[in-house]
PDB file of C-alpha atoms in Angstrom:
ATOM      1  CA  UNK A1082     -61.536 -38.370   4.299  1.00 93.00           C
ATOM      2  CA  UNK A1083     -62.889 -35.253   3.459  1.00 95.00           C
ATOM      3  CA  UNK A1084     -66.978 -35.094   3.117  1.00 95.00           C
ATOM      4  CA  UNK A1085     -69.415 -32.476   2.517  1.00 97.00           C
ATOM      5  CA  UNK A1086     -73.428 -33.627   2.663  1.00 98.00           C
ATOM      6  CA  UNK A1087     -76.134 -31.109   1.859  1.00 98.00           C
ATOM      7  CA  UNK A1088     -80.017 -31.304   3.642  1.00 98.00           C
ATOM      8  CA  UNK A1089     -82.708 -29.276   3.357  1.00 98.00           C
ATOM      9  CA  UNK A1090     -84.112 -29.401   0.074  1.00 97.00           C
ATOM     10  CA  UNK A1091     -87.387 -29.795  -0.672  1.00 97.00           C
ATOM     11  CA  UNK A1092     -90.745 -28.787  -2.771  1.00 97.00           C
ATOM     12  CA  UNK A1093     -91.803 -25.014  -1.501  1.00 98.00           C
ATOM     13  CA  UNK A1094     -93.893 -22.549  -3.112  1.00 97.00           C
ATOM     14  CA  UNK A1095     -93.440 -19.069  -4.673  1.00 98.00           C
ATOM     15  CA  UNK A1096     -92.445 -15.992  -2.226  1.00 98.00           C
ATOM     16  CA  UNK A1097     -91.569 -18.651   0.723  1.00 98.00           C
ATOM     17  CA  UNK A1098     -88.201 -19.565   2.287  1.00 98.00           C
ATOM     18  CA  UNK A1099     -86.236 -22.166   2.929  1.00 98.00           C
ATOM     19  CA  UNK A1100     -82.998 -23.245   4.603  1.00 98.00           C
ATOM     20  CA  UNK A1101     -80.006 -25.627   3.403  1.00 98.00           C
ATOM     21  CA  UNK A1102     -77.104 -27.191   5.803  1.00 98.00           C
ATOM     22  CA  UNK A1103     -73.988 -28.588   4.471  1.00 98.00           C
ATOM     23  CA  UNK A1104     -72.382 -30.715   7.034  1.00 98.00           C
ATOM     24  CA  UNK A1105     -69.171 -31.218   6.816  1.00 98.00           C
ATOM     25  CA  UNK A1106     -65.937 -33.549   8.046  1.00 97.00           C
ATOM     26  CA  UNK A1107     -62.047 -34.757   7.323  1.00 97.00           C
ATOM     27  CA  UNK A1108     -60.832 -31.464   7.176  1.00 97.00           C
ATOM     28  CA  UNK A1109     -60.241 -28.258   9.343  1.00 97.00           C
ATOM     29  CA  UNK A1110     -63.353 -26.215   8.250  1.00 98.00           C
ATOM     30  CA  UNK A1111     -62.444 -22.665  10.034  1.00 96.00           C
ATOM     31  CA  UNK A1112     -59.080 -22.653   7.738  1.00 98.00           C
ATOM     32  CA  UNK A1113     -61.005 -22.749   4.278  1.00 97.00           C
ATOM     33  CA  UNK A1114     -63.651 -20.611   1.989  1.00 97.00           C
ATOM     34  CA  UNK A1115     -66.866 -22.296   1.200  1.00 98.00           C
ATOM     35  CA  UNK A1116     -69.196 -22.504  -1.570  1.00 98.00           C
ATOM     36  CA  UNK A1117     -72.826 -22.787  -2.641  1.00 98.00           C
ATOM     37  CA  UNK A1118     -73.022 -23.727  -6.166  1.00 98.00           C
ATOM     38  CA  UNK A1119     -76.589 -24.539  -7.876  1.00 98.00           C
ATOM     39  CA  UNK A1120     -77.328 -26.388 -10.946  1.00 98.00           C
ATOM     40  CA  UNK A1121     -80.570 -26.476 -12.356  1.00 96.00           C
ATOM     41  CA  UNK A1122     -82.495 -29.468 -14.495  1.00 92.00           C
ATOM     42  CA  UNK A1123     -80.422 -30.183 -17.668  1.00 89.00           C
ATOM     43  CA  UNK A1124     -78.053 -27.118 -17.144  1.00 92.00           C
ATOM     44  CA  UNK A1125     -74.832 -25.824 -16.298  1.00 94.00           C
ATOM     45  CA  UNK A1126     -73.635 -24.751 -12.714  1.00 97.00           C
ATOM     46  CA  UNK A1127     -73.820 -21.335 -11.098  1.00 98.00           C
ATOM     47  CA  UNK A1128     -71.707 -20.113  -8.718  1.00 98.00           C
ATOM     48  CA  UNK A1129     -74.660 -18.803  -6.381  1.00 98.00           C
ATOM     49  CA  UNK A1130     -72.716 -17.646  -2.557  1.00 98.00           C
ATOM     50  CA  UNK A1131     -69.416 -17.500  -1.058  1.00 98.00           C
ATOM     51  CA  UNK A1132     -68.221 -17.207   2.541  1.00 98.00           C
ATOM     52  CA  UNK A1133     -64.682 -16.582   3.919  1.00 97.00           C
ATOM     53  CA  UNK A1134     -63.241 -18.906   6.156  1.00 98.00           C
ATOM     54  CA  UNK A1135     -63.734 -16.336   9.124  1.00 97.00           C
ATOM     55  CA  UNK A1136     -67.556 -15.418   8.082  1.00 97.00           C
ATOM     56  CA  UNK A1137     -66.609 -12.010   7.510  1.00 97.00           C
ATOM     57  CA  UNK A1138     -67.006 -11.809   3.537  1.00 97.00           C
ATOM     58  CA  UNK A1139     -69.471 -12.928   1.815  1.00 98.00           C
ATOM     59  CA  UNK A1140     -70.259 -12.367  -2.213  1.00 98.00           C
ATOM     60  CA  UNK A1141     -73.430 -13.122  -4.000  1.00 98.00           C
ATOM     61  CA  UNK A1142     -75.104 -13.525  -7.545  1.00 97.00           C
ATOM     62  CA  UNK A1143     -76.941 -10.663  -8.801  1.00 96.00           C
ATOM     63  CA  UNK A1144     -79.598 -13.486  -9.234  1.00 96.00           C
ATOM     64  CA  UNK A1145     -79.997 -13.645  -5.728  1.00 98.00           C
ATOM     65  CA  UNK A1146     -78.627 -10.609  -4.258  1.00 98.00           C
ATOM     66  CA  UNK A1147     -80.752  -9.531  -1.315  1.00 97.00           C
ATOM     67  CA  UNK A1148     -82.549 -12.756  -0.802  1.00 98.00           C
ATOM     68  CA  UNK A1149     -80.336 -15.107  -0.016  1.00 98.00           C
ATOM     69  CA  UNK A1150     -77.923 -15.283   2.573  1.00 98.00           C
ATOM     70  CA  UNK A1151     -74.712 -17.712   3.026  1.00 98.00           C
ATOM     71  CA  UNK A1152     -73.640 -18.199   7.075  1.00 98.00           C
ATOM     72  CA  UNK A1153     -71.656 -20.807   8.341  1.00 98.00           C
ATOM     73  CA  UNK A1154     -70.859 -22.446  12.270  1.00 98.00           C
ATOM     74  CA  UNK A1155     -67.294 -23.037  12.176  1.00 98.00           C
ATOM     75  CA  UNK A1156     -68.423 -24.462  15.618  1.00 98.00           C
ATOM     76  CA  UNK A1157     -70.283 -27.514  14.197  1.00 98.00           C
ATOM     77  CA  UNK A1158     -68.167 -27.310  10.936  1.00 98.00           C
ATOM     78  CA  UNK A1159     -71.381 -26.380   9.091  1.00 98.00           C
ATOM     79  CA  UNK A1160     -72.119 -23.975   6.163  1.00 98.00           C
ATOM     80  CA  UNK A1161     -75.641 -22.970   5.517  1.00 98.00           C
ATOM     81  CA  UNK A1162     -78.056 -20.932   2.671  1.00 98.00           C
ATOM     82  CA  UNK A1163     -81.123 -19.353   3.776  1.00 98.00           C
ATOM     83  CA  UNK A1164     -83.055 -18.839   0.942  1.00 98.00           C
ATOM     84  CA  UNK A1165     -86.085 -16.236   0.817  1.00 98.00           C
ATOM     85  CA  UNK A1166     -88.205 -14.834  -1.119  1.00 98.00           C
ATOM     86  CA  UNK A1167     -88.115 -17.858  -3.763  1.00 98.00           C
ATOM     87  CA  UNK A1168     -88.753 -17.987  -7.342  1.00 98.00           C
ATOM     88  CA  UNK A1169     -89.509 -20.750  -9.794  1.00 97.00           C
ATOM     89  CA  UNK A1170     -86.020 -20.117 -11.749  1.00 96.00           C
ATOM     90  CA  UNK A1171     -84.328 -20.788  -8.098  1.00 98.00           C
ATOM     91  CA  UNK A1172     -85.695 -24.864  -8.716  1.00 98.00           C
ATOM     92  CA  UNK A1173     -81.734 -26.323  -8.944  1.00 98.00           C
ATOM     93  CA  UNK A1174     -79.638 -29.022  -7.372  1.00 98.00           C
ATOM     94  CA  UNK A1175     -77.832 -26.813  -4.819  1.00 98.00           C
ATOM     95  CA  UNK A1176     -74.381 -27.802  -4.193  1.00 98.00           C
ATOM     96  CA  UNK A1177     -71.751 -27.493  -1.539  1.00 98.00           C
ATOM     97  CA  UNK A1178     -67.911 -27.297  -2.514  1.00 98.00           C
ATOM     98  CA  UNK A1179     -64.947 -26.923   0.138  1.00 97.00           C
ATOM     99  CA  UNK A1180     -62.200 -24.066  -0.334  1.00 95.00           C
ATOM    100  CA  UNK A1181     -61.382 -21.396  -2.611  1.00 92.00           C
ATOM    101  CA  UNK A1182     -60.722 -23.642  -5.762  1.00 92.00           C
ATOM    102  CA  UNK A1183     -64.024 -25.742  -4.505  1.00 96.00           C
ATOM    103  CA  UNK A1184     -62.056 -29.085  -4.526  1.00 96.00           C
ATOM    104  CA  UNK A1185     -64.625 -31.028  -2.912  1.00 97.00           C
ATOM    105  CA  UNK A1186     -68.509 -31.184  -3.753  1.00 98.00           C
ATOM    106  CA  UNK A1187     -71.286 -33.315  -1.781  1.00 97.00           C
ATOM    107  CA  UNK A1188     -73.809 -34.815  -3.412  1.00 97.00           C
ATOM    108  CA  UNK A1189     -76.102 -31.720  -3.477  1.00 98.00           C
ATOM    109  CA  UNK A1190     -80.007 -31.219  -2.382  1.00 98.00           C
ATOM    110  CA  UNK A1191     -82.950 -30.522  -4.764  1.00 98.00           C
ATOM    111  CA  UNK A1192     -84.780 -27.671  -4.613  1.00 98.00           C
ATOM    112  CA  UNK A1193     -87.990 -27.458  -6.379  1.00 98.00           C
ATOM    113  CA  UNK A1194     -89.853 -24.057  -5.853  1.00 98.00           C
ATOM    114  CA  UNK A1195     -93.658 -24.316  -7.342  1.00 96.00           C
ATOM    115  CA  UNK A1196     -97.408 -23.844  -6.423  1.00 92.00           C
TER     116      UNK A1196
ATOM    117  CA  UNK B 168     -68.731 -11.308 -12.558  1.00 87.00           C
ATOM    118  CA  UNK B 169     -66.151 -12.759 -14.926  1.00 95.00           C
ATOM    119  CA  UNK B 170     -68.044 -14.390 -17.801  1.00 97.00           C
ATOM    120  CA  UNK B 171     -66.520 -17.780 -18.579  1.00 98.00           C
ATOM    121  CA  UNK B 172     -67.024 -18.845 -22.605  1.00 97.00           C
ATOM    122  CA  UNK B 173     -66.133 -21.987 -23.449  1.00 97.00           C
ATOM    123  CA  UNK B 174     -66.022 -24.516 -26.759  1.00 95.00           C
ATOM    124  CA  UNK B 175     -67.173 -26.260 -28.946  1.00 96.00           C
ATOM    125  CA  UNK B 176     -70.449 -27.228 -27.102  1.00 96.00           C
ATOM    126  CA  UNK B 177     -70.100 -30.899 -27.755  1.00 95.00           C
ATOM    127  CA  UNK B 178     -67.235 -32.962 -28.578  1.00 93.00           C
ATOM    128  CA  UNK B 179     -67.902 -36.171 -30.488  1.00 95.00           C
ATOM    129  CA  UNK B 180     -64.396 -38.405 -30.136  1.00 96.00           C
ATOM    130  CA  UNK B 181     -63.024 -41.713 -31.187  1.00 96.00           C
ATOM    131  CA  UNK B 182     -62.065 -43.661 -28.100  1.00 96.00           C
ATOM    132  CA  UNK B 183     -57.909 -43.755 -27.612  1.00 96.00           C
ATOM    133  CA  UNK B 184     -57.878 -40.209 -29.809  1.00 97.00           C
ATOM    134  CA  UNK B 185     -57.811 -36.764 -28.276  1.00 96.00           C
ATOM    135  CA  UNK B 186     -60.138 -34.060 -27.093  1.00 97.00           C
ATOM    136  CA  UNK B 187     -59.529 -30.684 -26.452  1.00 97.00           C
ATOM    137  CA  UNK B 188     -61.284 -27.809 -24.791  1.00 98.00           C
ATOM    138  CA  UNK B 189     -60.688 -24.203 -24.985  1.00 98.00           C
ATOM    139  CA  UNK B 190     -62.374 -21.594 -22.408  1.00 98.00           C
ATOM    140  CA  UNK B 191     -62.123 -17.708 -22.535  1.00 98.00           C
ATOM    141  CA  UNK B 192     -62.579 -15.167 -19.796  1.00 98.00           C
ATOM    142  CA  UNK B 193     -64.222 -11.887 -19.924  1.00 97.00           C
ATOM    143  CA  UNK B 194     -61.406 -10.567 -18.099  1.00 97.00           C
ATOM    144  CA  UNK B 195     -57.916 -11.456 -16.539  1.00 96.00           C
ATOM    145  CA  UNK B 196     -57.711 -14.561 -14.544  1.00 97.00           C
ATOM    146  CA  UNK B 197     -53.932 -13.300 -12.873  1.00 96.00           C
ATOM    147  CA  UNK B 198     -54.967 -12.758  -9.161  1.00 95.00           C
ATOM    148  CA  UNK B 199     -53.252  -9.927  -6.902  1.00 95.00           C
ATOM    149  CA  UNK B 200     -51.432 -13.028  -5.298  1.00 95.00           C
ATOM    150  CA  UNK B 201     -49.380 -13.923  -8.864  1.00 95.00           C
ATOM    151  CA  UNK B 202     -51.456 -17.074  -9.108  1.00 95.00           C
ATOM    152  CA  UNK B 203     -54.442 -17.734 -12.038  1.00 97.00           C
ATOM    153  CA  UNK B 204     -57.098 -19.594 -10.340  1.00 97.00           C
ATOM    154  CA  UNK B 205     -58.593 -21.480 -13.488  1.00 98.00           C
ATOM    155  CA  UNK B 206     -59.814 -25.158 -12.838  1.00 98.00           C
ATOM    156  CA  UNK B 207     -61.233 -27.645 -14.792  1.00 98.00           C
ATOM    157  CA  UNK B 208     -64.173 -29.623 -13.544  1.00 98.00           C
ATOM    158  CA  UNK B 209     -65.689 -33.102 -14.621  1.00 98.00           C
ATOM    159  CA  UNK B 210     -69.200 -34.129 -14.317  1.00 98.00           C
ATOM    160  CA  UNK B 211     -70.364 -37.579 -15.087  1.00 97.00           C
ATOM    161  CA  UNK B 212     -74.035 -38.231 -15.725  1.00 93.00           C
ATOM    162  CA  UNK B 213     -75.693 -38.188 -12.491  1.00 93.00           C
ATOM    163  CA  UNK B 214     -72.975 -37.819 -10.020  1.00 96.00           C
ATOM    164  CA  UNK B 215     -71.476 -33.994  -8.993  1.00 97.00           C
ATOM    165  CA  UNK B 216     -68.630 -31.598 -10.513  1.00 97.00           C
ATOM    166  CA  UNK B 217     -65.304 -33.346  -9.191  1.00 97.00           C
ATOM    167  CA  UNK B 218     -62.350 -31.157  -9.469  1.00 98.00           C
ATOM    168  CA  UNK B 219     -59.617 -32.194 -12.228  1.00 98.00           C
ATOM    169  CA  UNK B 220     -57.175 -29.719 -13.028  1.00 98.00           C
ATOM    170  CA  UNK B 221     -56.455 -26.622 -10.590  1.00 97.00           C
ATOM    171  CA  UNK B 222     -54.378 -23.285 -11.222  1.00 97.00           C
ATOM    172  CA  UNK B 223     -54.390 -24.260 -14.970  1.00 98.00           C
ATOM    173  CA  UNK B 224     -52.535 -27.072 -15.229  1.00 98.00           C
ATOM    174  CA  UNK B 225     -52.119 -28.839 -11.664  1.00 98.00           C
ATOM    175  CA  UNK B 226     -53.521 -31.967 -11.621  1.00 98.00           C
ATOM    176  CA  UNK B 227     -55.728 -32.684  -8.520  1.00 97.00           C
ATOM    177  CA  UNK B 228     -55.109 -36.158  -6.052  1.00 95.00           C
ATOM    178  CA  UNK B 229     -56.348 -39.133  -7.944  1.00 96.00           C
ATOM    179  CA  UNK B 230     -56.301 -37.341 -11.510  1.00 97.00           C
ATOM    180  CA  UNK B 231     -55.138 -39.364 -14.386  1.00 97.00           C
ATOM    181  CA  UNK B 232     -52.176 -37.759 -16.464  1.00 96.00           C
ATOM    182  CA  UNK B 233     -54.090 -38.370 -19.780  1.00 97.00           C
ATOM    183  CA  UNK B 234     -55.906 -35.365 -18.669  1.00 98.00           C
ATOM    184  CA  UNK B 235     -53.547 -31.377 -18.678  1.00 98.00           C
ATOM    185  CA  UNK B 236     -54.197 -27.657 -19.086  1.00 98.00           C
ATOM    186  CA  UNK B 237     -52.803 -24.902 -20.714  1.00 98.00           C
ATOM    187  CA  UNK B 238     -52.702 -21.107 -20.981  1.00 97.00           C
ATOM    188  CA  UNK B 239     -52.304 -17.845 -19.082  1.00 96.00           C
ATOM    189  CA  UNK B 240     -53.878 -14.537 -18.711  1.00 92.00           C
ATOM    190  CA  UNK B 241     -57.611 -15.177 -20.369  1.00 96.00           C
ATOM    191  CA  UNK B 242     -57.709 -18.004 -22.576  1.00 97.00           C
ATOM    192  CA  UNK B 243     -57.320 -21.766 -21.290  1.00 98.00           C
ATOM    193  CA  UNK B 244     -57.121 -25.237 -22.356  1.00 98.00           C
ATOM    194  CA  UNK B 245     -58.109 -28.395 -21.055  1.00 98.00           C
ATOM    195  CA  UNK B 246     -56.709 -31.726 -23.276  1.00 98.00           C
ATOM    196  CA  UNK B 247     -57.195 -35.359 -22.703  1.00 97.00           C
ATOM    197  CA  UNK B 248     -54.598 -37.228 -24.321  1.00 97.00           C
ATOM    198  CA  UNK B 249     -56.772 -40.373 -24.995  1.00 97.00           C
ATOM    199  CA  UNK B 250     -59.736 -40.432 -24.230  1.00 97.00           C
ATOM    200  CA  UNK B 251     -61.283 -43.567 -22.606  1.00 97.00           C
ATOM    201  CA  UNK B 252     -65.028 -44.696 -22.259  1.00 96.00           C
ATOM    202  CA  UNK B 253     -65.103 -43.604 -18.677  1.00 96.00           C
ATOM    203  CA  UNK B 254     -64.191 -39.838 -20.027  1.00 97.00           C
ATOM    204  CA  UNK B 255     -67.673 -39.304 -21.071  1.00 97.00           C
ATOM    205  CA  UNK B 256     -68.879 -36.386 -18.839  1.00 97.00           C
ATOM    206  CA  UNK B 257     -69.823 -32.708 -19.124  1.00 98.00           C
ATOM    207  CA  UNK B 258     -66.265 -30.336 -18.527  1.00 98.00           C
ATOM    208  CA  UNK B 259     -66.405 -26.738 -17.067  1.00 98.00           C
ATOM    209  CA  UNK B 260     -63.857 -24.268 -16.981  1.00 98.00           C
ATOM    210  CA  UNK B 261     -64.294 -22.713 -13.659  1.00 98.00           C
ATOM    211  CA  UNK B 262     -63.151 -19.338 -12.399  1.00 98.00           C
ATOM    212  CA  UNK B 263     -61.765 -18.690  -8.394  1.00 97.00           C
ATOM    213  CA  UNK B 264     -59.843 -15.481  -8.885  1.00 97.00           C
ATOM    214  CA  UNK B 265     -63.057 -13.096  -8.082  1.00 96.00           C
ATOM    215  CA  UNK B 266     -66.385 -14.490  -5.786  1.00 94.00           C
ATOM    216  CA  UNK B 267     -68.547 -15.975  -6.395  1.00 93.00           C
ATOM    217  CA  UNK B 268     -67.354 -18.630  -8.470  1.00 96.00           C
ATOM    218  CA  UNK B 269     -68.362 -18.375 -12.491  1.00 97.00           C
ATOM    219  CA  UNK B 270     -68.537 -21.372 -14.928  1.00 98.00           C
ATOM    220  CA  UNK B 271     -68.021 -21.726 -18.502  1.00 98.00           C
ATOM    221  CA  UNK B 272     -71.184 -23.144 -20.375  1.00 97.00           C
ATOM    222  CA  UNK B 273     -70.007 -26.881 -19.818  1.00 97.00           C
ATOM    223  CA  UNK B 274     -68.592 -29.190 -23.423  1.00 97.00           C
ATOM    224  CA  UNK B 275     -70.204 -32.507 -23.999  1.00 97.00           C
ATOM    225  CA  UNK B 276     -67.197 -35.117 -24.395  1.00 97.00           C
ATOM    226  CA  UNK B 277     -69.151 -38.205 -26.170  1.00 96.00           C
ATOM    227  CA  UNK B 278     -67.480 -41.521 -27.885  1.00 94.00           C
ATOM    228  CA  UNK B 279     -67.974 -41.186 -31.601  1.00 91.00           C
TER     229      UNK B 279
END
C-alpha cells in the first residue's frame, strides 16, 4: 500500500536551516508530482512547494520564494524541502502528499522555528 | 495563486441531516487538459488531510457515497447526505489546476 513518512522536523532558531525527507513506498514515485503542504498550529493548510515527476519544475509560495527549495531522488523514491533562512511564521506541521491531486498525505513533521 | 474562498466557517448539524459546503475560486478551475482539478479534503482532529472527492465530484477509493460534489468553472460544492458522528472534521476545497496547491479556509462540520 501506498505510504509517505516525513523526518526532519525539529526546534531551530531564527535565520537557520533545516532539511525535511519524505520517504516514500507502494507506488512508482518517478511517474507522479509531489507535494509539500504545511499547516500551522490551529490553522488551515498551505500549499508551500511542488515538484514534477521528472524534477524539472518546480513552483513555490511567495511566502517562501527564494528560501526554500523542493528536490526529490527518484532513485531512493524520496522527496525532500530544504528550508533556509527560517522565520517564526514558518513554525507548521509540514506535510507530504503524492501526485498532482495530492491523494495521499503522511503523517507530517513539526517544525518549530524559535530562539 | 488562485485564492480558494469557502463557507460558512462552521457548520453546526443534526446527526442523519445534511451539510453542505460551497467554495469559490478567484479564477477558473478548467485546466488546458479539459479537466477541473477541484478536490475536497477531510481532516479529522489530529490525524492529516485525506483526500475525499477528486475532479469535483469523483469519489476517491474507500469514500462513502453519503459524501458528492458539484459545480463547474469557479464555484463548487461539497454535500454529505447524512451526516454521521464520524463526519466531524475540518473540509477544504483544494485547488490542482495551477502549482502550488491553494486551499480554501477549511468549514467546521460539528453535531448540533
Amino acid at each position: 500500500q501506498v505510504q509517505v513518512v516525513e523526518s526532519g522536523g525539529g526546534v531551530v532558531q531564527p535565520g537557520r536551516s533545516l532539511r525535511l525527507s519524505c520517504a516514500t513506498s507502494g507506488f512508482t514515485f518517478d511517474r507522479y508530482a509531489m507535494h509539500w503542504v504545511r499547516q500551522s498550529p490551529g490553522k488551515g493548510l498551505e500549499g508551500v512547494a511542488t515538484i514534477s515527476h521528472d524534477g524539472n519544475d518546480k513552483y513555490y509560495a511567495e511566502s517562501v520564494k527564494g528560501r526554500f527549495t523542493i528536490s526529490r531522488d527518484n532513485s531512493k523514491d524520496t522527496l525532500y524541502l530544504q528550508m533556509n533562512t527560517l522565520r517564526d511564521e514558518d513554525t507548521a506541521v509540514y506535510y507530504c502528499a503524492k501526485g498532482t491531486g495530492a491523494d495521499f498525505w503522511g503523517q507530517g513533521t513539526l517544525v518549530t522555528v524559535s530562539s | 495563486d488562485i485564492v480558494m474562498t469557502q463557507t460558512p466557517l462552521s457548520s453546526p448539524v443534526t446527526l442523519g441531516q445534511p451539510a453542505s459546503i460551497s467554495c469559490r475560486s478567484s479564477q477558473s478551475l478548467v485546466h488546458s487538459d479539459g479537466n477541473t482539478y477541484l478536490s475536497w479534503l477531510q481532516q479529522r482532529p489530529g490525524q492529516p488531510p485525506r483526500l475525499l472527492i477528486y475532479k469535483i465530484s469523483d469519489r476517491f477509493s474507500g469514500v462513502p457515497d453519503r459524501f458528492s460534489g458539484s459545480g463547474a468553472g469557479t464555484d463548487f460544492t461539497l454535500k454529505i447526505s447524512r451526516v454521521e458522528a464520524e463526519d466531524v472534521a475540518v473540509y477544504y476545497c483544494m485547488q490542482s489546476t495551477q502549482f502550488p496547491l491553494t486551499f480554501g479556509g477549511g468549514t467546521k462540520v460539528e453535531i448540533k
